mmCIF file of N, CA and C in Angstrom:
data_model
loop_
_atom_site.group_PDB
_atom_site.id
_atom_site.type_symbol
_atom_site.label_atom_id
_atom_site.label_comp_id
_atom_site.label_asym_id
_atom_site.label_seq_id
_atom_site.Cartn_x
_atom_site.Cartn_y
_atom_site.Cartn_z
ATOM 1 N N MET A 197 82.131 42.909 173.060
ATOM 2 C CA MET A 197 82.332 42.255 174.334
ATOM 3 C C MET A 197 82.444 43.342 175.405
ATOM 4 N N SER A 198 81.721 43.184 176.493
ATOM 5 C CA SER A 198 81.737 44.203 177.536
ATOM 6 C C SER A 198 83.063 44.174 178.301
ATOM 7 N N VAL A 199 83.495 45.336 178.735
ATOM 8 C CA VAL A 199 84.764 45.455 179.445
ATOM 9 C C VAL A 199 84.764 44.619 180.734
ATOM 10 N N PRO A 200 83.709 44.645 181.552
ATOM 11 C CA PRO A 200 83.740 43.810 182.759
ATOM 12 C C PRO A 200 83.906 42.319 182.440
ATOM 13 N N PHE A 201 83.284 41.861 181.364
ATOM 14 C CA PHE A 201 83.398 40.461 180.956
ATOM 15 C C PHE A 201 84.835 40.126 180.582
ATOM 16 N N VAL A 202 85.489 41.042 179.895
ATOM 17 C CA VAL A 202 86.880 40.849 179.474
ATOM 18 C C VAL A 202 87.820 40.920 180.680
ATOM 19 N N LEU A 203 87.511 41.784 181.624
ATOM 20 C CA LEU A 203 88.386 41.985 182.783
ATOM 21 C C LEU A 203 88.219 40.933 183.873
ATOM 22 N N LEU A 204 87.137 40.191 183.866
ATOM 23 C CA LEU A 204 86.892 39.233 184.952
ATOM 24 C C LEU A 204 88.040 38.236 185.137
ATOM 25 N N PRO A 205 88.579 37.610 184.090
ATOM 26 C CA PRO A 205 89.716 36.713 184.324
ATOM 27 C C PRO A 205 90.932 37.450 184.898
ATOM 28 N N LEU A 206 91.155 38.679 184.459
ATOM 29 C CA LEU A 206 92.246 39.482 184.991
ATOM 30 C C LEU A 206 92.033 39.727 186.486
ATOM 31 N N PHE A 207 90.799 40.026 186.875
ATOM 32 C CA PHE A 207 90.500 40.236 188.295
ATOM 33 C C PHE A 207 90.798 38.976 189.108
ATOM 34 N N VAL A 208 90.477 37.803 188.556
ATOM 35 C CA VAL A 208 90.762 36.543 189.262
ATOM 36 C C VAL A 208 92.271 36.380 189.439
ATOM 37 N N GLN A 209 93.038 36.718 188.413
ATOM 38 C CA GLN A 209 94.501 36.646 188.514
ATOM 39 C C GLN A 209 95.014 37.601 189.589
ATOM 40 N N VAL A 210 94.458 38.792 189.656
ATOM 41 C CA VAL A 210 94.854 39.767 190.682
ATOM 42 C C VAL A 210 94.511 39.230 192.071
ATOM 43 N N VAL A 211 93.322 38.664 192.227
ATOM 44 C CA VAL A 211 92.923 38.101 193.520
ATOM 45 C C VAL A 211 93.874 36.974 193.923
ATOM 46 N N LEU A 212 94.237 36.110 192.977
ATOM 47 C CA LEU A 212 95.190 35.036 193.265
ATOM 48 C C LEU A 212 96.497 35.621 193.806
ATOM 49 N N THR A 213 96.973 36.666 193.187
ATOM 50 C CA THR A 213 98.229 37.302 193.612
ATOM 51 C C THR A 213 98.105 37.844 195.030
ATOM 52 N N PHE A 214 97.004 38.538 195.330
ATOM 53 C CA PHE A 214 96.818 39.074 196.678
ATOM 54 C C PHE A 214 96.656 37.961 197.710
ATOM 55 N N VAL A 215 95.930 36.908 197.374
ATOM 56 C CA VAL A 215 95.761 35.785 198.312
ATOM 57 C C VAL A 215 97.121 35.191 198.668
ATOM 58 N N LEU A 216 97.937 34.943 197.653
ATOM 59 C CA LEU A 216 99.267 34.393 197.918
ATOM 60 C C LEU A 216 100.125 35.369 198.724
ATOM 61 N N GLY A 217 100.039 36.645 198.414
ATOM 62 C CA GLY A 217 100.826 37.644 199.138
ATOM 63 C C GLY A 217 100.447 37.758 200.599
ATOM 64 N N PHE A 218 99.149 37.787 200.872
ATOM 65 C CA PHE A 218 98.712 37.874 202.262
ATOM 66 C C PHE A 218 98.995 36.572 203.011
ATOM 67 N N TRP A 219 98.851 35.449 202.322
ATOM 68 C CA TRP A 219 99.175 34.154 202.927
ATOM 69 C C TRP A 219 100.659 34.128 203.297
ATOM 70 N N LEU A 220 101.502 34.592 202.373
ATOM 71 C CA LEU A 220 102.938 34.634 202.625
ATOM 72 C C LEU A 220 103.259 35.511 203.835
ATOM 73 N N ALA A 221 102.647 36.679 203.902
ATOM 74 C CA ALA A 221 102.865 37.563 205.059
ATOM 75 C C ALA A 221 102.423 36.870 206.345
ATOM 76 N N GLY A 222 101.313 36.126 206.262
ATOM 77 C CA GLY A 222 100.813 35.406 207.427
ATOM 78 C C GLY A 222 101.713 34.266 207.863
ATOM 79 N N LEU A 223 102.531 33.768 206.965
ATOM 80 C CA LEU A 223 103.505 32.739 207.327
ATOM 81 C C LEU A 223 104.811 33.350 207.831
ATOM 82 N N ARG A 224 105.242 34.419 207.177
ATOM 83 C CA ARG A 224 106.547 35.005 207.509
ATOM 84 C C ARG A 224 106.540 35.779 208.824
ATOM 85 N N ALA A 225 105.583 36.660 209.006
ATOM 86 C CA ALA A 225 105.580 37.522 210.190
ATOM 87 C C ALA A 225 105.576 36.727 211.495
ATOM 88 N N PRO A 226 104.715 35.735 211.645
ATOM 89 C CA PRO A 226 104.740 34.970 212.904
ATOM 90 C C PRO A 226 106.062 34.232 213.124
ATOM 91 N N ALA A 227 106.677 33.734 212.057
ATOM 92 C CA ALA A 227 107.956 33.035 212.206
ATOM 93 C C ALA A 227 109.040 33.978 212.727
ATOM 94 N N VAL A 228 109.019 35.218 212.264
ATOM 95 C CA VAL A 228 109.988 36.209 212.740
ATOM 96 C C VAL A 228 109.656 36.599 214.177
ATOM 97 N N ARG A 229 108.372 36.835 214.464
ATOM 98 C CA ARG A 229 107.967 37.225 215.830
ATOM 99 C C ARG A 229 108.320 36.151 216.857
ATOM 100 N N ARG A 230 108.139 34.901 216.480
ATOM 101 C CA ARG A 230 108.447 33.793 217.396
ATOM 102 C C ARG A 230 109.951 33.553 217.530
ATOM 103 N N GLY A 231 110.737 34.201 216.717
ATOM 104 C CA GLY A 231 112.186 34.029 216.774
ATOM 105 C C GLY A 231 112.691 32.824 216.003
ATOM 106 N N GLU A 232 111.812 32.164 215.260
ATOM 107 C CA GLU A 232 112.240 30.998 214.462
ATOM 108 C C GLU A 232 113.154 31.440 213.316
ATOM 109 N N ILE A 233 112.943 32.654 212.847
ATOM 110 C CA ILE A 233 113.729 33.219 211.754
ATOM 111 C C ILE A 233 114.319 34.541 212.250
ATOM 112 N N LYS A 234 115.594 34.692 212.084
ATOM 113 C CA LYS A 234 116.262 35.946 212.450
ATOM 114 C C LYS A 234 116.286 36.864 211.227
ATOM 115 N N PRO A 235 115.924 38.136 211.391
ATOM 116 C CA PRO A 235 115.919 39.059 210.252
ATOM 117 C C PRO A 235 117.238 39.068 209.468
ATOM 118 N N ARG A 236 118.360 38.953 210.162
ATOM 119 C CA ARG A 236 119.650 38.971 209.453
ATOM 120 C C ARG A 236 119.817 37.746 208.545
ATOM 121 N N ASP A 237 119.072 36.683 208.829
ATOM 122 C CA ASP A 237 119.199 35.463 208.029
ATOM 123 C C ASP A 237 118.363 35.487 206.753
ATOM 124 N N ILE A 238 117.514 36.506 206.628
ATOM 125 C CA ILE A 238 116.658 36.592 205.431
ATOM 126 C C ILE A 238 116.669 37.988 204.817
ATOM 127 N N ALA A 239 117.444 38.893 205.376
ATOM 128 C CA ALA A 239 117.424 40.295 204.955
ATOM 129 C C ALA A 239 117.804 40.491 203.490
ATOM 130 N N LEU A 240 118.652 39.639 202.956
ATOM 131 C CA LEU A 240 119.080 39.755 201.566
ATOM 132 C C LEU A 240 118.479 38.650 200.701
ATOM 133 N N ARG A 241 117.271 38.258 201.067
ATOM 134 C CA ARG A 241 116.515 37.225 200.345
ATOM 135 C C ARG A 241 117.149 35.836 200.420
ATOM 136 N N GLU A 242 117.925 35.603 201.451
ATOM 137 C CA GLU A 242 118.464 34.263 201.625
ATOM 138 C C GLU A 242 117.300 33.294 201.831
ATOM 139 N N PRO A 243 117.416 32.093 201.316
ATOM 140 C CA PRO A 243 116.311 31.123 201.407
ATOM 141 C C PRO A 243 116.296 30.374 202.740
ATOM 142 N N ASN A 244 116.228 31.103 203.833
ATOM 143 C CA ASN A 244 116.275 30.477 205.154
ATOM 144 C C ASN A 244 114.903 30.302 205.797
ATOM 145 N N TRP A 245 113.857 30.438 205.017
ATOM 146 C CA TRP A 245 112.504 30.237 205.529
ATOM 147 C C TRP A 245 112.198 28.748 205.565
ATOM 148 N N PRO A 246 111.198 28.350 206.343
ATOM 149 C CA PRO A 246 110.747 26.952 206.289
ATOM 150 C C PRO A 246 110.289 26.604 204.865
ATOM 151 N N LYS A 247 110.339 25.320 204.542
ATOM 152 C CA LYS A 247 110.043 24.861 203.177
ATOM 153 C C LYS A 247 108.695 25.368 202.659
ATOM 154 N N HIS A 248 107.633 25.231 203.439
ATOM 155 C CA HIS A 248 106.310 25.639 202.958
ATOM 156 C C HIS A 248 106.242 27.145 202.720
ATOM 157 N N THR A 249 106.908 27.910 203.569
ATOM 158 C CA THR A 249 106.950 29.360 203.377
ATOM 159 C C THR A 249 107.663 29.694 202.072
ATOM 160 N N LEU A 250 108.737 28.965 201.776
ATOM 161 C CA LEU A 250 109.433 29.162 200.503
ATOM 162 C C LEU A 250 108.528 28.824 199.318
ATOM 163 N N GLN A 251 107.766 27.734 199.445
ATOM 164 C CA GLN A 251 106.848 27.354 198.366
ATOM 165 C C GLN A 251 105.844 28.469 198.086
ATOM 166 N N VAL A 252 105.219 28.978 199.138
ATOM 167 C CA VAL A 252 104.234 30.047 198.967
ATOM 168 C C VAL A 252 104.927 31.295 198.417
ATOM 169 N N GLY A 253 106.117 31.582 198.911
ATOM 170 C CA GLY A 253 106.863 32.745 198.436
ATOM 171 C C GLY A 253 107.224 32.650 196.965
ATOM 172 N N HIS A 254 107.654 31.474 196.536
ATOM 173 C CA HIS A 254 107.987 31.303 195.116
ATOM 174 C C HIS A 254 106.732 31.385 194.248
ATOM 175 N N SER A 255 105.650 30.848 194.741
ATOM 176 C CA SER A 255 104.400 30.931 193.986
ATOM 177 C C SER A 255 103.952 32.385 193.858
ATOM 178 N N TYR A 256 104.101 33.140 194.938
ATOM 179 C CA TYR A 256 103.765 34.567 194.906
ATOM 180 C C TYR A 256 104.652 35.301 193.895
ATOM 181 N N GLN A 257 105.944 35.039 193.937
ATOM 182 C CA GLN A 257 106.865 35.688 192.993
ATOM 183 C C GLN A 257 106.515 35.331 191.551
ATOM 184 N N ASN A 258 106.074 34.099 191.319
ATOM 185 C CA ASN A 258 105.694 33.688 189.963
ATOM 186 C C ASN A 258 104.565 34.533 189.395
ATOM 187 N N GLN A 259 103.752 35.116 190.269
ATOM 188 C CA GLN A 259 102.626 35.921 189.785
ATOM 189 C C GLN A 259 103.083 37.261 189.210
ATOM 190 N N PHE A 260 104.364 37.560 189.330
ATOM 191 C CA PHE A 260 104.912 38.797 188.773
ATOM 192 C C PHE A 260 105.839 38.503 187.589
ATOM 193 N N GLU A 261 105.720 37.314 187.062
ATOM 194 C CA GLU A 261 106.524 36.940 185.905
ATOM 195 C C GLU A 261 105.626 36.906 184.674
ATOM 196 N N ILE A 262 105.243 35.744 184.207
ATOM 197 C CA ILE A 262 104.454 35.646 182.972
ATOM 198 C C ILE A 262 103.087 36.341 183.054
ATOM 199 N N PRO A 263 102.428 36.402 184.207
ATOM 200 C CA PRO A 263 101.159 37.130 184.248
ATOM 201 C C PRO A 263 101.273 38.609 183.855
ATOM 202 N N VAL A 264 102.436 39.199 183.986
ATOM 203 C CA VAL A 264 102.605 40.597 183.581
ATOM 204 C C VAL A 264 102.296 40.739 182.087
ATOM 205 N N LEU A 265 102.723 39.774 181.287
ATOM 206 C CA LEU A 265 102.415 39.798 179.851
ATOM 207 C C LEU A 265 100.912 39.663 179.609
ATOM 208 N N PHE A 266 100.241 38.933 180.480
ATOM 209 C CA PHE A 266 98.784 38.789 180.393
ATOM 210 C C PHE A 266 98.099 40.121 180.678
ATOM 211 N N TYR A 267 98.527 40.803 181.750
ATOM 212 C CA TYR A 267 97.928 42.093 182.093
ATOM 213 C C TYR A 267 98.072 43.090 180.950
ATOM 214 N N VAL A 268 99.270 43.176 180.413
ATOM 215 C CA VAL A 268 99.523 44.118 179.320
ATOM 216 C C VAL A 268 98.657 43.773 178.111
ATOM 217 N N LEU A 269 98.573 42.506 177.784
ATOM 218 C CA LEU A 269 97.792 42.089 176.617
ATOM 219 C C LEU A 269 96.314 42.424 176.780
ATOM 220 N N ILE A 270 95.757 42.158 177.945
ATOM 221 C CA ILE A 270 94.337 42.437 178.152
ATOM 222 C C ILE A 270 94.069 43.932 178.035
ATOM 223 N N ILE A 271 94.915 44.744 178.630
ATOM 224 C CA ILE A 271 94.735 46.199 178.527
ATOM 225 C C ILE A 271 94.822 46.644 177.073
ATOM 226 N N LEU A 272 95.837 46.158 176.357
ATOM 227 C CA LEU A 272 95.976 46.521 174.943
ATOM 228 C C LEU A 272 94.790 46.033 174.112
ATOM 229 N N ALA A 273 94.308 44.844 174.399
ATOM 230 C CA ALA A 273 93.172 44.294 173.651
ATOM 231 C C ALA A 273 91.908 45.119 173.879
ATOM 232 N N ILE A 274 91.718 45.612 175.090
ATOM 233 C CA ILE A 274 90.553 46.463 175.374
ATOM 234 C C ILE A 274 90.701 47.800 174.650
ATOM 235 N N VAL A 275 91.854 48.418 174.788
ATOM 236 C CA VAL A 275 92.083 49.737 174.191
ATOM 237 C C VAL A 275 91.932 49.692 172.670
ATOM 238 N N THR A 276 92.419 48.624 172.055
ATOM 239 C CA THR A 276 92.367 48.512 170.589
ATOM 240 C C THR A 276 91.108 47.807 170.093
ATOM 241 N N LYS A 277 90.210 47.491 171.019
ATOM 242 C CA LYS A 277 88.941 46.830 170.691
ATOM 243 C C LYS A 277 89.149 45.467 170.016
ATOM 244 N N GLN A 278 90.156 44.742 170.475
ATOM 245 C CA GLN A 278 90.446 43.404 169.972
ATOM 246 C C GLN A 278 90.002 42.314 170.958
ATOM 247 N N ALA A 279 89.414 42.713 172.071
ATOM 248 C CA ALA A 279 88.995 41.757 173.092
ATOM 249 C C ALA A 279 87.626 41.200 172.724
ATOM 250 N N ASP A 280 87.621 39.973 172.255
ATOM 251 C CA ASP A 280 86.377 39.332 171.858
ATOM 252 C C ASP A 280 86.194 38.039 172.657
ATOM 253 N N LEU A 281 85.190 37.252 172.270
ATOM 254 C CA LEU A 281 84.900 36.019 173.000
ATOM 255 C C LEU A 281 86.101 35.076 173.003
ATOM 256 N N LEU A 282 86.804 34.964 171.889
ATOM 257 C CA LEU A 282 87.989 34.108 171.833
ATOM 258 C C LEU A 282 89.011 34.548 172.883
ATOM 259 N N PHE A 283 89.239 35.847 173.000
ATOM 260 C CA PHE A 283 90.182 36.351 173.998
ATOM 261 C C PHE A 283 89.722 36.035 175.413
ATOM 262 N N VAL A 284 88.443 36.150 175.654
ATOM 263 C CA VAL A 284 87.921 35.868 177.003
ATOM 264 C C VAL A 284 88.088 34.383 177.329
ATOM 265 N N VAL A 285 87.771 33.516 176.395
ATOM 266 C CA VAL A 285 87.922 32.069 176.624
ATOM 267 C C VAL A 285 89.385 31.725 176.881
ATOM 268 N N LEU A 286 90.270 32.243 176.041
ATOM 269 C CA LEU A 286 91.698 31.983 176.227
ATOM 270 C C LEU A 286 92.207 32.595 177.536
ATOM 271 N N SER A 287 91.658 33.737 177.919
ATOM 272 C CA SER A 287 92.035 34.360 179.194
ATOM 273 C C SER A 287 91.679 33.452 180.360
ATOM 274 N N TRP A 288 90.494 32.862 180.300
ATOM 275 C CA TRP A 288 90.083 31.950 181.371
ATOM 276 C C TRP A 288 90.979 30.721 181.418
ATOM 277 N N VAL A 289 91.348 30.191 180.262
ATOM 278 C CA VAL A 289 92.257 29.033 180.245
ATOM 279 C C VAL A 289 93.588 29.426 180.885
ATOM 280 N N PHE A 290 94.107 30.595 180.511
ATOM 281 C CA PHE A 290 95.362 31.061 181.098
ATOM 282 C C PHE A 290 95.243 31.191 182.613
ATOM 283 N N VAL A 291 94.218 31.886 183.078
ATOM 284 C CA VAL A 291 94.077 32.144 184.516
ATOM 285 C C VAL A 291 93.836 30.848 185.282
ATOM 286 N N LEU A 292 93.031 29.959 184.754
ATOM 287 C CA LEU A 292 92.818 28.673 185.433
ATOM 288 C C LEU A 292 94.105 27.857 185.488
ATOM 289 N N SER A 293 94.928 27.960 184.454
ATOM 290 C CA SER A 293 96.219 27.269 184.499
ATOM 291 C C SER A 293 97.118 27.883 185.574
ATOM 292 N N ARG A 294 97.023 29.199 185.763
ATOM 293 C CA ARG A 294 97.804 29.869 186.804
ATOM 294 C C ARG A 294 97.316 29.468 188.200
ATOM 295 N N VAL A 295 96.002 29.360 188.364
ATOM 296 C CA VAL A 295 95.452 28.920 189.653
ATOM 297 C C VAL A 295 95.921 27.494 189.948
ATOM 298 N N ALA A 296 95.842 26.623 188.942
ATOM 299 C CA ALA A 296 96.282 25.231 189.119
ATOM 300 C C ALA A 296 97.785 25.180 189.407
ATOM 301 N N HIS A 297 98.560 25.975 188.696
ATOM 302 C CA HIS A 297 100.006 26.048 188.914
ATOM 303 C C HIS A 297 100.302 26.469 190.353
ATOM 304 N N ALA A 298 99.629 27.503 190.819
ATOM 305 C CA ALA A 298 99.840 27.979 192.190
ATOM 306 C C ALA A 298 99.421 26.925 193.203
ATOM 307 N N TYR A 299 98.296 26.245 192.950
ATOM 308 C CA TYR A 299 97.826 25.209 193.871
ATOM 309 C C TYR A 299 98.869 24.096 194.015
ATOM 310 N N VAL A 300 99.376 23.626 192.886
ATOM 311 C CA VAL A 300 100.399 22.574 192.937
ATOM 312 C C VAL A 300 101.643 23.107 193.643
ATOM 313 N N HIS A 301 102.017 24.335 193.339
ATOM 314 C CA HIS A 301 103.219 24.925 193.921
ATOM 315 C C HIS A 301 103.160 24.959 195.445
ATOM 316 N N VAL A 302 102.004 25.285 196.009
ATOM 317 C CA VAL A 302 101.908 25.446 197.463
ATOM 318 C C VAL A 302 101.468 24.175 198.182
ATOM 319 N N THR A 303 101.184 23.118 197.422
ATOM 320 C CA THR A 303 100.804 21.857 198.077
ATOM 321 C C THR A 303 101.944 20.849 197.906
ATOM 322 N N ASP A 304 101.773 19.867 197.046
ATOM 323 C CA ASP A 304 102.801 18.822 196.918
ATOM 324 C C ASP A 304 103.981 19.234 196.048
ATOM 325 N N ASN A 305 103.851 20.325 195.305
ATOM 326 C CA ASN A 305 104.913 20.867 194.466
ATOM 327 C C ASN A 305 105.461 19.821 193.487
ATOM 328 N N HIS A 306 104.576 18.992 192.965
ATOM 329 C CA HIS A 306 104.965 17.965 191.988
ATOM 330 C C HIS A 306 105.430 18.680 190.720
ATOM 331 N N LEU A 307 106.720 18.583 190.437
ATOM 332 C CA LEU A 307 107.332 19.391 189.389
ATOM 333 C C LEU A 307 106.739 19.141 188.006
ATOM 334 N N ALA A 308 106.485 17.893 187.648
ATOM 335 C CA ALA A 308 105.938 17.597 186.316
ATOM 336 C C ALA A 308 104.541 18.189 186.152
ATOM 337 N N ARG A 309 103.711 18.044 187.184
ATOM 338 C CA ARG A 309 102.354 18.591 187.114
ATOM 339 C C ARG A 309 102.390 20.123 187.099
ATOM 340 N N ARG A 310 103.225 20.689 187.956
ATOM 341 C CA ARG A 310 103.363 22.145 187.981
ATOM 342 C C ARG A 310 103.881 22.660 186.641
ATOM 343 N N GLY A 311 104.844 21.970 186.079
ATOM 344 C CA GLY A 311 105.388 22.351 184.774
ATOM 345 C C GLY A 311 104.360 22.265 183.672
ATOM 346 N N ALA A 312 103.505 21.244 183.748
ATOM 347 C CA ALA A 312 102.451 21.104 182.735
ATOM 348 C C ALA A 312 101.476 22.277 182.790
ATOM 349 N N PHE A 313 101.084 22.658 183.994
ATOM 350 C CA PHE A 313 100.175 23.808 184.120
ATOM 351 C C PHE A 313 100.848 25.092 183.652
ATOM 352 N N PHE A 314 102.127 25.238 183.980
ATOM 353 C CA PHE A 314 102.858 26.408 183.504
ATOM 354 C C PHE A 314 102.907 26.409 181.976
ATOM 355 N N GLY A 315 103.223 25.260 181.405
ATOM 356 C CA GLY A 315 103.319 25.150 179.950
ATOM 357 C C GLY A 315 102.014 25.465 179.246
ATOM 358 N N ILE A 316 100.916 24.968 179.790
ATOM 359 C CA ILE A 316 99.601 25.262 179.206
ATOM 360 C C ILE A 316 99.365 26.772 179.213
ATOM 361 N N GLY A 317 99.598 27.396 180.356
ATOM 362 C CA GLY A 317 99.384 28.837 180.464
ATOM 363 C C GLY A 317 100.283 29.625 179.529
ATOM 364 N N ALA A 318 101.552 29.245 179.471
ATOM 365 C CA ALA A 318 102.496 29.960 178.603
ATOM 366 C C ALA A 318 102.108 29.806 177.136
ATOM 367 N N LEU A 319 101.710 28.598 176.743
ATOM 368 C CA LEU A 319 101.305 28.362 175.354
ATOM 369 C C LEU A 319 100.051 29.160 175.005
ATOM 370 N N VAL A 320 99.070 29.138 175.871
ATOM 371 C CA VAL A 320 97.837 29.899 175.637
ATOM 372 C C VAL A 320 98.131 31.386 175.541
ATOM 373 N N LEU A 321 98.971 31.891 176.430
ATOM 374 C CA LEU A 321 99.314 33.308 176.392
ATOM 375 C C LEU A 321 100.071 33.655 175.108
ATOM 376 N N ALA A 322 100.962 32.780 174.681
ATOM 377 C CA ALA A 322 101.685 33.012 173.420
ATOM 378 C C ALA A 322 100.716 33.042 172.241
ATOM 379 N N ILE A 323 99.737 32.154 172.251
ATOM 380 C CA ILE A 323 98.713 32.142 171.191
ATOM 381 C C ILE A 323 97.912 33.442 171.224
ATOM 382 N N MET A 324 97.537 33.886 172.418
ATOM 383 C CA MET A 324 96.801 35.144 172.548
ATOM 384 C C MET A 324 97.608 36.301 171.969
ATOM 385 N N TRP A 325 98.901 36.350 172.307
ATOM 386 C CA TRP A 325 99.748 37.416 171.776
ATOM 387 C C TRP A 325 99.860 37.319 170.258
ATOM 388 N N LEU A 326 100.002 36.119 169.737
ATOM 389 C CA LEU A 326 100.102 35.935 168.291
ATOM 390 C C LEU A 326 98.837 36.419 167.582
ATOM 391 N N ILE A 327 97.686 36.038 168.120
ATOM 392 C CA ILE A 327 96.408 36.495 167.557
ATOM 393 C C ILE A 327 96.338 38.015 167.590
ATOM 394 N N PHE A 328 96.684 38.587 168.721
ATOM 395 C CA PHE A 328 96.634 40.046 168.862
ATOM 396 C C PHE A 328 97.571 40.732 167.868
ATOM 397 N N ILE A 329 98.789 40.244 167.766
ATOM 398 C CA ILE A 329 99.770 40.844 166.845
ATOM 399 C C ILE A 329 99.273 40.776 165.407
ATOM 400 N N VAL A 330 98.771 39.617 165.009
ATOM 401 C CA VAL A 330 98.270 39.462 163.632
ATOM 402 C C VAL A 330 97.094 40.402 163.395
ATOM 403 N N ARG A 331 96.175 40.460 164.338
ATOM 404 C CA ARG A 331 95.015 41.353 164.180
ATOM 405 C C ARG A 331 95.439 42.815 164.063
ATOM 406 N N ILE A 332 96.382 43.219 164.880
ATOM 407 C CA ILE A 332 96.832 44.607 164.845
ATOM 408 C C ILE A 332 97.556 44.911 163.543
ATOM 409 N N LEU A 333 98.390 43.997 163.114
ATOM 410 C CA LEU A 333 99.161 44.239 161.886
ATOM 411 C C LEU A 333 98.303 44.264 160.632
ATOM 412 N N ILE A 334 97.226 43.466 160.633
ATOM 413 C CA ILE A 334 96.352 43.489 159.450
ATOM 414 C C ILE A 334 95.011 44.151 159.774
ATOM 415 N N TRP A 335 94.897 44.691 160.985
ATOM 416 C CA TRP A 335 93.747 45.448 161.484
ATOM 417 C C TRP A 335 92.419 44.748 161.239
ATOM 418 N N LEU A 336 92.305 43.540 161.779
ATOM 419 C CA LEU A 336 91.033 42.821 161.720
ATOM 420 C C LEU A 336 90.167 43.240 162.901
ATOM 421 N N PRO A 337 88.860 43.274 162.706
ATOM 422 C CA PRO A 337 87.986 43.626 163.831
ATOM 423 C C PRO A 337 87.911 42.526 164.868
#
């Protein structure tokens, strides 16, 4: 499996993170400039932002939680030559679940739907890790 093919889902996850981060900056900076938010009211991460800004902010923060395990796994799978078609397919399922999770988070924030997308991604990532661990321990190609 070619490295660019294996890395493409990872790149999409990175782009999602940057999109949310820049979107968040675009919401926060104008609110502070307009005086709607006082720096002292948010300096210690107090949740004093408008609701939608908080939604985008929480979605952005989520991209530094479980996706970190995805990044590490993909790098390890490439280095150990364990990245095959199954890994790429599962990577796409994981990343698409993260995109769907973020979309729900920043729109209607329907908790059950958001939780379902999170659960799908977490389960797929756990399966990927299990496959990787088994392959490494018994050194399957």
